[in-house]
mmCIF file of C-alpha atoms in Angstrom:
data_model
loop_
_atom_site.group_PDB
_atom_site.id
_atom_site.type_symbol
_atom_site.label_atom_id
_atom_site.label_comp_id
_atom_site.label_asym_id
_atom_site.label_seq_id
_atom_site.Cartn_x
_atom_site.Cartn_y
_atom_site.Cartn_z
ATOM 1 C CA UNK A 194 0.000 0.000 0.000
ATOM 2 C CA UNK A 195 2.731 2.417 0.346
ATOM 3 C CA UNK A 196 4.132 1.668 -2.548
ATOM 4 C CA UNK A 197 1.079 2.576 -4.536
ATOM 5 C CA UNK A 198 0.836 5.950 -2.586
ATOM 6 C CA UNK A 199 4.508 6.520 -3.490
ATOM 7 C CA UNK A 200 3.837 6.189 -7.165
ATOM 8 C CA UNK A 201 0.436 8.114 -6.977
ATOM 9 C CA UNK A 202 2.386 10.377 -5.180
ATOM 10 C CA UNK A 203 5.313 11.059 -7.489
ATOM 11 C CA UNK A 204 3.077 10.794 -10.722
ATOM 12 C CA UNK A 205 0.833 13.689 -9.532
ATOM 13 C CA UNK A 206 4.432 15.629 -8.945
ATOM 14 C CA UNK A 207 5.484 14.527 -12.709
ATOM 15 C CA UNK A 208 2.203 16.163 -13.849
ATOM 16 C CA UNK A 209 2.332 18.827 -11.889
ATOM 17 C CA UNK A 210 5.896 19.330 -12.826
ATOM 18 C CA UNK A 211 4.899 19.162 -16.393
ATOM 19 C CA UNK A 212 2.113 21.390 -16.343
ATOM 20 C CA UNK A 213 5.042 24.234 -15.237
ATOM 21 C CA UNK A 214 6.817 23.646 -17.901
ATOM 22 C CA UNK A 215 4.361 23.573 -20.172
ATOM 23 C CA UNK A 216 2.876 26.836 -18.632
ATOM 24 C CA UNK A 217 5.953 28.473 -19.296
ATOM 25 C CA UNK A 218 6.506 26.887 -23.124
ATOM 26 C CA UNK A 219 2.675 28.884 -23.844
ATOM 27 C CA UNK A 220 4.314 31.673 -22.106
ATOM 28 C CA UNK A 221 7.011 31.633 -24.194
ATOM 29 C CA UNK A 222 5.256 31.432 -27.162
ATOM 30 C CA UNK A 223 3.084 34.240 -26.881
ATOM 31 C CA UNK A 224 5.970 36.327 -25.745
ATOM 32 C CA UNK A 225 7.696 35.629 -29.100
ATOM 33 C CA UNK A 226 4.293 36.160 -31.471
ATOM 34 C CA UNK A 227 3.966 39.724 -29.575
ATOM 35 C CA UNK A 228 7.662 40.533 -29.815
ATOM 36 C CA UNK A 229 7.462 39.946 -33.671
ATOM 37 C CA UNK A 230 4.210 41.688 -33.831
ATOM 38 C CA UNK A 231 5.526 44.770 -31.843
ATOM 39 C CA UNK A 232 8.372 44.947 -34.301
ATOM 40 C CA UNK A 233 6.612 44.835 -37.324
ATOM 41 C CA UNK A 234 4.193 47.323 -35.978
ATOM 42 C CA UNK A 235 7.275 49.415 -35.402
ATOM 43 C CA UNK A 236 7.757 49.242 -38.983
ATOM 44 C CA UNK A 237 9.851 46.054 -39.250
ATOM 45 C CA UNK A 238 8.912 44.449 -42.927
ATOM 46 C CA UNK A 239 7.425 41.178 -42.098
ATOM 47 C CA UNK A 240 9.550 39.283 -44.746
ATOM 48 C CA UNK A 241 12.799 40.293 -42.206
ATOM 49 C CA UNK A 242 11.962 37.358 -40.055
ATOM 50 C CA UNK A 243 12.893 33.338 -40.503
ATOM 51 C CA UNK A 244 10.511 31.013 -39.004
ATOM 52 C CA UNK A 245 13.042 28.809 -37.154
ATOM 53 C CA UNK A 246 14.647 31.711 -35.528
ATOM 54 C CA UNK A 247 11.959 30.637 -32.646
ATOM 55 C CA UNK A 248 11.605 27.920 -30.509
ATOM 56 C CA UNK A 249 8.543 26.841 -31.925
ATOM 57 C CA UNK A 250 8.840 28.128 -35.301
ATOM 58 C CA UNK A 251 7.195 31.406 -35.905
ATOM 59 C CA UNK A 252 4.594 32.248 -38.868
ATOM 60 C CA UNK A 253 3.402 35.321 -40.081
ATOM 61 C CA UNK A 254 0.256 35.142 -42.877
ATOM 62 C CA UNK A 255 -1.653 37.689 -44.581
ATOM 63 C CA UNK A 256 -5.262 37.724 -43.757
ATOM 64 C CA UNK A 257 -6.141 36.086 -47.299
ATOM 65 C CA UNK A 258 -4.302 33.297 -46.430
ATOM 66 C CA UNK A 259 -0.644 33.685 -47.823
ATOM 67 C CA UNK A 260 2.227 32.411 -45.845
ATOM 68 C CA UNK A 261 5.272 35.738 -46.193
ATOM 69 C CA UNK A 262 7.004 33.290 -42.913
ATOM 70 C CA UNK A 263 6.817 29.642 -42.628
ATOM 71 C CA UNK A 264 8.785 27.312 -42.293
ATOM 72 C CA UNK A 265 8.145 24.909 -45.265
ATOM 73 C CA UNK A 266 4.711 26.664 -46.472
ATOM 74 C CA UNK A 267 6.214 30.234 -47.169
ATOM 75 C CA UNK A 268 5.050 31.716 -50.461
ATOM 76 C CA UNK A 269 2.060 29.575 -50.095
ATOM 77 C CA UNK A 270 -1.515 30.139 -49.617
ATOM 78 C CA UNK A 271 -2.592 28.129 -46.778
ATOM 79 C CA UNK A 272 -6.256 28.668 -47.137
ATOM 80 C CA UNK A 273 -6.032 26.980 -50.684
ATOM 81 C CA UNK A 274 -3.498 24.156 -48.702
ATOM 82 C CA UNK A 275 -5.336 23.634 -45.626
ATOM 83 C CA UNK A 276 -8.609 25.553 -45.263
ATOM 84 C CA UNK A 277 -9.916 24.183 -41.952
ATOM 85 C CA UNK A 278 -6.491 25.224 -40.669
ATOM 86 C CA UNK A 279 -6.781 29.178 -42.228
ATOM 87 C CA UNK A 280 -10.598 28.963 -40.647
ATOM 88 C CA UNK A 281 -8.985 28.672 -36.950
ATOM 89 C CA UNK A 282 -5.409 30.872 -37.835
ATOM 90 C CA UNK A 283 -7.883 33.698 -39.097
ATOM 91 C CA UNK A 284 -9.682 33.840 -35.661
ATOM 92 C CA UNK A 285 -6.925 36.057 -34.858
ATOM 93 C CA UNK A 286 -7.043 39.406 -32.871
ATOM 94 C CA UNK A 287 -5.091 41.960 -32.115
ATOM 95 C CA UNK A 288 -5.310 41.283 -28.310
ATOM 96 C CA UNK A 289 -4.178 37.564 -29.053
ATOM 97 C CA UNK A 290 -5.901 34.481 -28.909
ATOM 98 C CA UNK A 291 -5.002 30.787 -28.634
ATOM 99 C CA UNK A 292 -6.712 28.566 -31.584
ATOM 100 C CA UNK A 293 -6.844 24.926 -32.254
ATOM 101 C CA UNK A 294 -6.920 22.864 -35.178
ATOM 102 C CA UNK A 295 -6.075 19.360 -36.593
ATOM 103 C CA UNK A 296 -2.854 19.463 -38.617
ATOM 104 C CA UNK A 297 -1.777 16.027 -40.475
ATOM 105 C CA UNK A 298 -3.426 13.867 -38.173
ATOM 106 C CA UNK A 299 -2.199 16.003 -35.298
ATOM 107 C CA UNK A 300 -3.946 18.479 -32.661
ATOM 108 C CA UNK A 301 -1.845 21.512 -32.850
ATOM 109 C CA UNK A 302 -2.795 24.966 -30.491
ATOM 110 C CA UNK A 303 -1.298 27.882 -31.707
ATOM 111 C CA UNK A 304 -1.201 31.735 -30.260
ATOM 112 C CA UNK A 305 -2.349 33.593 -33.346
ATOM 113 C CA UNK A 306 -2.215 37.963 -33.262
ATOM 114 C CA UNK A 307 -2.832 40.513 -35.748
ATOM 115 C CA UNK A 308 -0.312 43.424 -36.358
ATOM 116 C CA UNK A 309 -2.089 46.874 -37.003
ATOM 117 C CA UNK A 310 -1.290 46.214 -40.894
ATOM 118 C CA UNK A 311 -3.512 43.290 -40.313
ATOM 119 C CA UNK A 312 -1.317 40.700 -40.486
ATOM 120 C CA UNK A 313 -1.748 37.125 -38.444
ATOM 121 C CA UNK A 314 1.163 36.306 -36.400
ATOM 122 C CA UNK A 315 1.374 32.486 -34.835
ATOM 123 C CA UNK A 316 3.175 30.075 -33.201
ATOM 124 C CA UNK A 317 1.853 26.849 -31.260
ATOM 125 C CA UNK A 318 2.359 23.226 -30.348
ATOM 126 C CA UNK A 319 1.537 19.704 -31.291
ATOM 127 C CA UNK A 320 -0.226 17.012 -28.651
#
């Protein structure tokens, strides 16, 4: 018996401790998607940024649905590509909001915002 509340014990601290870091991954995330949407409100051109400069990679989409950043779908127009993923991305606001959608077989959540120009900044995560 105390075995069992040994390992209930140190599983609830594994998902505890993994709920941290996975508070401070969204964290990070939305601190990079507002840094890059502060610059290019600052007059940054949007085409000055690389997608795997961030840790998860960083897109930025006109509201019609082409990709200017993206890692392997830049210069392409993602509502044409993958329209139920466009229908969540353009949910966007300029406050910020977190979206999810199903991505080759995946759920993915991403922090989507939109610069003044009306851009849609994002970056998210995979289950």
């Amino acid at each position: 018996m105390k075995k069992i509340a040994i390992l209930a014990v140190a599983a609830i601290f594994g998902v505890c401790l993994s709920c941290n870091v996975f508070a401070a991954d969204k964290a990070m995330i939305q601190k990079n998607v507002d840094v890059i949407v502060a610059s290019i409100d600052g007059g940054k051109a949007a085409a000055e940024f690389k997608a795997n400069d961030y840790d998860p990679y960083a897109f930025i989409m006109e509201a019609g649905g082409n990709l200017i950043v993206h890692p392997t779908l830049a210069a392409q127009n993602l509502k044409e590509k993958a329209g139920p993923v466009y229908d969540a991305v353009i949910k966007s606001t300029p406050a910020g909001t977190w979206v999810d959608y199903e991505w080759q077989g995946k759920m993915k959540h991403s922090y989507v915002k939109t610069t003044k120009s009306g851009l849609i900044v994002g970056s998210g995560y995979s289950d």
